[in-house]
Amino acid sequence: MSLTDEDVPAWWRRLGLPGLFDVHVHFLPPPVMAKVRRQFDSAGPLIGRAWPLEYRGDDAERVAHLRALGVRRFPSLPYAHRPGIAGYLNEWAAGLAAEVPECLSSAPFFPEDGVGKYVGALVDAGTEIFKVHVQVGDFDLNDPLLDDAWGRLAEAGTPVVVHASGGPVGNDHTGPGPMRKLMERHPRLTAVIAHMGAPEYTGFVEIAADFERVHLDTTMAFTDFFEEMAPFPAALHPRLRDLQDRVLLGTDFPNIPYPYAHQLEALERLDLGDDWLRAVCWENGHRLLG
Ligand SMILES: [Zn+2]
């Protein structure tokens, strides 16, 4: 039996939750979203396989769908793939967060001149969550240009979602090595590793075990789609329980090739119990981001 999006509110109500807290949702300025969709539609070089997008509505339709699902909090997580665009994306994301009360103020950054300064200003302005995308941006997490930005984020405790793993297609800078080096340099950094670190799950789960402020988001992990491509190792299942307080629901809505409900079903079939689901789908996000 498979869960549909219509079943989702009953799903979290059964757990006694007030809704869902999803730390990995994307909204992008419409021209950028159109470009991203073309990448997925043509299975471009960073995608590597057919990826039939399930949700194609405009921003208002997608916000309405998240509300219907009962997603009470979500970020917009735009990401910068080259220098010079973070400012534009940040301004747009601030506008969306001001308009949509459920939306966390989100900001990307990129190794470029002035990044320490603009990240500092965004932290001061109360930005709730940051994002860097190594798989798309193809840069070194330990680039000296980023030193001040990491320092400010570590000091402020503001979470940063880091897509540092080599899924779906890796580059010279992806993988657990650079992420571990970053954490050794900034051990107080509140990092959220996207996609449970897929496909290098083991290396990233070990980083979370070693650094108490490192979290993992579930984005696409455990779904049929990811299990076909990069199965989560059974040997790591006990670690999911150990890290119960630091696994966060993430989905990648709307850029997913299956219904939203399938991510929840994929978490439930791990069979880690209702307390685990409550922690992951609401309590951990709420504690971290309010
Ligand atoms: Zn994503």
Tab-separated table of C-alpha atoms and ligand atoms in Angstrom:
chain	number	residue	atom	x	y	z
A	1	MET	CA	0.000	0.000	0.000
A	2	SER	CA	1.459	3.298	-0.868
A	3	LEU	CA	0.900	6.604	0.854
A	4	THR	CA	-0.496	9.451	-1.282
A	5	ASP	CA	-0.139	13.179	-0.681
A	6	GLU	CA	-3.791	13.274	0.434
A	7	ASP	CA	-2.916	10.839	3.237
A	8	VAL	CA	-0.072	12.965	4.618
A	9	PRO	CA	-2.024	15.024	7.221
A	10	ALA	CA	-3.472	11.824	8.715
A	11	TRP	CA	0.061	10.382	8.732
A	12	TRP	CA	1.559	13.135	10.962
A	13	ARG	CA	-1.620	13.407	13.068
A	14	ARG	CA	-1.318	9.721	13.937
A	15	LEU	CA	2.132	10.538	15.315
A	16	GLY	CA	0.639	13.352	17.412
A	17	LEU	CA	2.638	16.027	15.559
A	18	PRO	CA	1.471	19.570	14.773
A	19	GLY	CA	2.660	19.095	11.164
A	20	LEU	CA	5.945	18.536	9.343
A	21	PHE	CA	9.205	20.472	9.542
A	22	ASP	CA	11.014	20.078	6.231
A	23	VAL	CA	14.545	21.537	6.116
A	24	HIS	CA	15.182	20.883	2.428
A	25	VAL	CA	12.678	22.498	0.059
A	26	HIS	CA	13.624	24.623	-2.960
A	27	PHE	CA	12.115	27.822	-4.234
A	28	LEU	CA	14.058	29.768	-6.840
A	29	PRO	CA	13.455	32.951	-8.815
A	30	PRO	CA	11.234	31.839	-11.743
A	31	PRO	CA	13.906	32.230	-14.480
A	32	VAL	CA	16.362	30.157	-12.398
A	33	MET	CA	13.718	27.516	-11.651
A	34	ALA	CA	12.963	27.266	-15.388
A	35	LYS	CA	16.666	26.598	-16.029
A	36	VAL	CA	16.849	23.991	-13.278
A	37	ARG	CA	13.780	22.233	-14.700
A	38	ARG	CA	15.371	22.145	-18.145
A	39	GLN	CA	18.412	20.446	-16.544
A	40	PHE	CA	16.198	17.792	-14.974
A	41	ASP	CA	14.070	17.365	-18.109
A	42	SER	CA	17.070	16.798	-20.328
A	43	ALA	CA	18.851	14.667	-17.688
A	44	GLY	CA	21.805	17.065	-18.012
A	45	PRO	CA	25.393	16.277	-17.009
A	46	LEU	CA	24.839	17.027	-13.309
A	47	ILE	CA	21.755	14.801	-13.188
A	48	GLY	CA	22.961	11.696	-14.967
A	49	ARG	CA	19.618	9.903	-15.364
A	50	ALA	CA	15.944	10.410	-16.239
A	51	TRP	CA	14.317	12.543	-13.546
A	52	PRO	CA	10.617	13.104	-14.341
A	53	LEU	CA	9.594	15.995	-12.067
A	54	GLU	CA	6.382	15.391	-10.151
A	55	TYR	CA	5.592	19.035	-9.282
A	56	ARG	CA	5.665	21.781	-11.875
A	57	GLY	CA	3.351	24.496	-10.543
A	58	ASP	CA	4.272	28.116	-9.891
A	59	ASP	CA	5.377	29.409	-6.475
A	60	ALA	CA	1.835	30.018	-5.222
A	61	GLU	CA	0.696	26.523	-6.225
A	62	ARG	CA	3.697	24.951	-4.545
A	63	VAL	CA	3.200	26.909	-1.319
A	64	ALA	CA	-0.463	25.801	-1.380
A	65	HIS	CA	0.611	22.186	-1.836
A	66	LEU	CA	3.022	22.370	1.118
A	67	ARG	CA	0.197	23.832	3.230
A	68	ALA	CA	-2.161	21.053	2.182
A	69	LEU	CA	0.468	18.500	3.209
A	70	GLY	CA	0.825	20.232	6.591
A	71	VAL	CA	4.436	21.351	6.143
A	72	ARG	CA	4.535	24.094	8.779
A	73	ARG	CA	8.102	25.291	8.207
A	74	PHE	CA	10.378	25.067	5.192
A	75	PRO	CA	13.307	27.015	3.682
A	76	SER	CA	13.626	28.216	0.094
A	77	LEU	CA	17.312	27.210	-0.225
A	78	PRO	CA	18.297	28.889	-3.463
A	79	TYR	CA	21.887	27.964	-4.321
A	80	ALA	CA	24.643	29.779	-6.173
A	81	HIS	CA	26.414	27.832	-8.939
A	82	ARG	CA	28.850	30.645	-9.805
A	83	PRO	CA	30.209	33.904	-8.368
A	84	GLY	CA	28.184	37.087	-8.564
A	85	ILE	CA	24.647	35.753	-8.135
A	86	ALA	CA	24.282	35.152	-4.384
A	87	GLY	CA	23.158	38.757	-3.837
A	88	TYR	CA	20.331	38.447	-6.341
A	89	LEU	CA	19.232	35.078	-4.921
A	90	ASN	CA	19.425	36.348	-1.343
A	91	GLU	CA	17.294	39.359	-2.071
A	92	TRP	CA	14.700	37.233	-3.817
A	93	ALA	CA	14.651	34.674	-0.969
A	94	ALA	CA	14.212	37.433	1.633
A	95	GLY	CA	11.169	38.660	-0.325
A	96	LEU	CA	9.638	35.178	-0.349
A	97	ALA	CA	10.263	34.690	3.391
A	98	ALA	CA	8.579	38.040	4.067
A	99	GLU	CA	5.525	37.026	2.028
A	100	VAL	CA	5.138	33.400	3.171
A	101	PRO	CA	5.085	33.052	6.975
A	102	GLU	CA	6.075	29.353	6.935
A	103	CYS	CA	9.172	30.070	4.862
A	104	LEU	CA	12.526	30.324	6.701
A	105	SER	CA	14.775	33.112	5.496
A	106	SER	CA	17.409	31.301	3.476
A	107	ALA	CA	20.604	32.436	1.827
A	108	PRO	CA	23.249	30.835	-0.370
A	109	PHE	CA	26.878	31.853	-0.497
A	110	PHE	CA	29.781	31.123	-2.798
A	111	PRO	CA	33.596	31.475	-2.553
A	112	GLU	CA	33.975	34.960	-4.005
A	113	ASP	CA	35.260	38.390	-2.988
A	114	GLY	CA	33.208	39.880	-0.180
A	115	VAL	CA	31.560	36.612	0.896
A	116	GLY	CA	32.651	37.006	4.533
A	117	LYS	CA	31.100	40.457	4.596
A	118	TYR	CA	27.746	39.538	3.065
A	119	VAL	CA	27.399	36.370	5.155
A	120	GLY	CA	28.117	38.466	8.268
A	121	ALA	CA	25.466	41.004	7.261
A	122	LEU	CA	22.938	38.227	6.600
A	123	VAL	CA	23.654	36.637	9.986
A	124	ASP	CA	23.135	40.045	11.634
A	125	ALA	CA	19.894	40.498	9.686
A	126	GLY	CA	18.568	37.248	11.180
A	127	THR	CA	18.897	34.853	8.231
A	128	GLU	CA	17.735	31.500	9.558
A	129	ILE	CA	19.456	29.004	7.262
A	130	PHE	CA	22.282	29.090	4.698
A	131	LYS	CA	23.080	26.827	1.771
A	132	VAL	CA	26.150	25.840	-0.193
A	133	HIS	CA	26.091	23.387	-3.066
A	134	VAL	CA	29.467	21.829	-3.826
A	135	GLN	CA	28.067	19.360	-6.362
A	136	VAL	CA	26.626	22.144	-8.529
A	137	GLY	CA	29.115	24.919	-7.649
A	138	ASP	CA	32.253	22.748	-7.984
A	139	PHE	CA	34.323	24.598	-5.360
A	140	ASP	CA	36.470	23.674	-2.372
A	141	LEU	CA	34.701	23.965	1.005
A	142	ASN	CA	38.103	24.910	2.413
A	143	ASP	CA	38.746	27.699	-0.085
A	144	PRO	CA	40.424	30.487	1.975
A	145	LEU	CA	37.875	32.951	0.556
A	146	LEU	CA	35.279	31.201	2.756
A	147	ASP	CA	37.200	31.366	6.059
A	148	ASP	CA	35.427	34.431	7.464
A	149	ALA	CA	32.001	33.149	6.401
A	150	TRP	CA	32.488	29.790	8.174
A	151	GLY	CA	33.834	31.601	11.229
A	152	ARG	CA	30.776	33.855	11.446
A	153	LEU	CA	28.353	30.948	10.978
A	154	ALA	CA	30.121	28.801	13.588
A	155	GLU	CA	30.029	31.671	16.066
A	156	ALA	CA	26.372	32.514	15.409
A	157	GLY	CA	25.219	28.868	15.381
A	158	THR	CA	23.162	29.474	12.240
A	159	PRO	CA	22.664	26.193	10.354
A	160	VAL	CA	24.085	25.749	6.883
A	161	VAL	CA	22.841	23.046	4.537
A	162	VAL	CA	25.853	21.609	2.736
A	163	HIS	CA	25.428	19.478	-0.354
A	164	ALA	CA	28.950	18.087	-0.241
A	165	SER	CA	28.393	14.519	-1.406
A	166	GLY	CA	28.863	13.218	-4.915
A	167	GLY	CA	25.197	12.528	-5.696
A	168	PRO	CA	23.882	12.384	-8.339
A	169	VAL	CA	27.218	13.051	-10.128
A	170	GLY	CA	30.397	13.891	-8.185
A	171	ASN	CA	33.231	16.322	-8.932
A	172	ASP	CA	36.780	16.876	-7.585
A	173	HIS	CA	35.459	18.648	-4.473
A	174	THR	CA	32.628	16.333	-3.403
A	175	GLY	CA	32.908	13.534	-0.863
A	176	PRO	CA	33.435	13.349	2.900
A	177	GLY	CA	37.151	14.349	2.854
A	178	PRO	CA	36.716	18.115	2.354
A	179	MET	CA	33.728	18.182	4.738
A	180	ARG	CA	35.703	16.486	7.500
A	181	LYS	CA	38.558	18.920	6.989
A	182	LEU	CA	36.106	21.829	7.255
A	183	MET	CA	34.683	20.465	10.518
A	184	GLU	CA	38.183	19.975	11.933
A	185	ARG	CA	38.838	23.660	11.230
A	186	HIS	CA	35.416	24.820	12.523
A	187	PRO	CA	34.254	22.144	14.987
A	188	ARG	CA	31.389	24.328	16.294
A	189	LEU	CA	29.799	24.782	12.867
A	190	THR	CA	26.106	23.807	12.721
A	191	ALA	CA	26.066	21.934	9.439
A	192	VAL	CA	23.237	19.975	7.846
A	193	ILE	CA	24.587	17.391	5.425
A	194	ALA	CA	22.139	17.073	2.541
A	195	HIS	CA	20.871	13.699	1.283
A	196	MET	CA	22.382	11.794	4.276
A	197	GLY	CA	25.634	12.203	2.327
A	198	ALA	CA	24.493	9.939	-0.534
A	199	PRO	CA	26.176	8.070	-2.070
A	200	GLU	CA	29.088	8.348	0.427
A	201	TYR	CA	26.773	7.647	3.378
A	202	THR	CA	29.357	6.007	5.636
A	203	GLY	CA	31.902	8.810	5.516
A	204	PHE	CA	29.291	11.488	6.182
A	205	VAL	CA	27.512	9.568	8.950
A	206	GLU	CA	30.919	9.241	10.634
A	207	ILE	CA	31.374	13.016	10.475
A	208	ALA	CA	27.997	13.458	12.194
A	209	ALA	CA	29.038	10.944	14.848
A	210	ASP	CA	32.292	12.855	15.471
A	211	PHE	CA	30.989	16.451	15.527
A	212	GLU	CA	28.033	17.195	17.773
A	213	ARG	CA	26.615	20.036	15.691
A	214	VAL	CA	26.558	18.117	12.432
A	215	HIS	CA	23.105	17.023	11.297
A	216	LEU	CA	21.971	14.901	8.363
A	217	ASP	CA	18.930	15.612	6.217
A	218	THR	CA	16.945	12.745	4.758
A	219	THR	CA	16.456	14.393	1.359
A	220	MET	CA	15.636	11.627	-1.148
A	221	ALA	CA	17.492	9.036	0.923
A	222	PHE	CA	15.694	5.718	1.500
A	223	THR	CA	13.240	6.356	-1.387
A	224	ASP	CA	12.880	3.730	-4.125
A	225	PHE	CA	14.554	6.163	-6.506
A	226	PHE	CA	17.713	6.555	-4.379
A	227	GLU	CA	17.756	2.953	-3.192
A	228	GLU	CA	18.010	1.856	-6.836
A	229	MET	CA	20.865	4.237	-7.496
A	230	ALA	CA	22.734	4.349	-4.170
A	231	PRO	CA	21.288	2.058	-1.493
A	232	PHE	CA	21.738	3.113	2.146
A	233	PRO	CA	23.996	0.455	3.735
A	234	ALA	CA	22.151	-1.838	6.134
A	235	ALA	CA	25.214	-1.769	8.403
A	236	LEU	CA	24.529	1.924	9.079
A	237	HIS	CA	20.954	1.437	10.363
A	238	PRO	CA	21.969	1.356	14.057
A	239	ARG	CA	23.697	4.717	13.525
A	240	LEU	CA	20.373	6.239	12.469
A	241	ARG	CA	19.018	5.422	15.889
A	242	ASP	CA	22.153	6.744	17.635
A	243	LEU	CA	21.815	9.978	15.679
A	244	GLN	CA	18.035	10.271	16.225
A	245	ASP	CA	18.388	13.860	17.500
A	246	ARG	CA	20.344	14.984	14.464
A	247	VAL	CA	18.471	13.523	11.509
A	248	LEU	CA	16.140	16.071	9.906
A	249	LEU	CA	13.317	15.588	7.428
A	250	GLY	CA	14.318	16.939	4.022
A	251	THR	CA	12.634	16.205	0.708
A	252	ASP	CA	13.931	18.347	-2.205
A	253	PHE	CA	10.316	19.293	-2.994
A	254	PRO	CA	9.443	20.227	-5.722
A	255	ASN	CA	12.324	18.792	-7.766
A	256	ILE	CA	11.508	15.154	-7.094
A	257	PRO	CA	10.469	12.341	-9.434
A	258	TYR	CA	7.816	10.867	-7.076
A	259	PRO	CA	5.072	12.179	-4.738
A	260	TYR	CA	6.102	13.951	-1.509
A	261	ALA	CA	4.376	11.228	0.521
A	262	HIS	CA	6.901	8.656	-0.703
A	263	GLN	CA	9.685	10.298	1.364
A	264	LEU	CA	7.608	9.799	4.523
A	265	GLU	CA	6.773	6.234	3.585
A	266	ALA	CA	10.492	5.609	2.978
A	267	LEU	CA	11.299	6.850	6.502
A	268	GLU	CA	8.524	4.820	8.069
A	269	ARG	CA	9.656	1.564	6.475
A	270	LEU	CA	13.087	1.919	8.111
A	271	ASP	CA	11.140	0.651	11.100
A	272	LEU	CA	12.927	2.819	13.662
A	273	GLY	CA	9.710	3.529	15.549
A	274	ASP	CA	7.336	6.424	16.099
A	275	ASP	CA	9.670	8.321	18.455
A	276	TRP	CA	12.286	8.366	15.725
A	277	LEU	CA	9.745	9.619	13.172
A	278	ARG	CA	8.552	12.343	15.563
A	279	ALA	CA	12.117	13.498	16.177
A	280	VAL	CA	13.003	13.527	12.475
A	281	CYS	CA	9.796	14.957	11.021
A	282	TRP	CA	9.212	17.698	13.565
A	283	GLU	CA	11.095	17.906	16.873
A	284	ASN	CA	14.661	18.168	15.582
A	285	GLY	CA	13.861	20.863	13.016
A	286	HIS	CA	11.817	22.758	15.543
A	287	ARG	CA	14.624	22.674	18.115
A	288	LEU	CA	17.231	23.750	15.581
A	289	LEU	CA	15.275	26.400	13.708
A	290	GLY	CA	12.274	27.326	15.843
B	1	ZN	ZN	18.270	20.060	-2.866
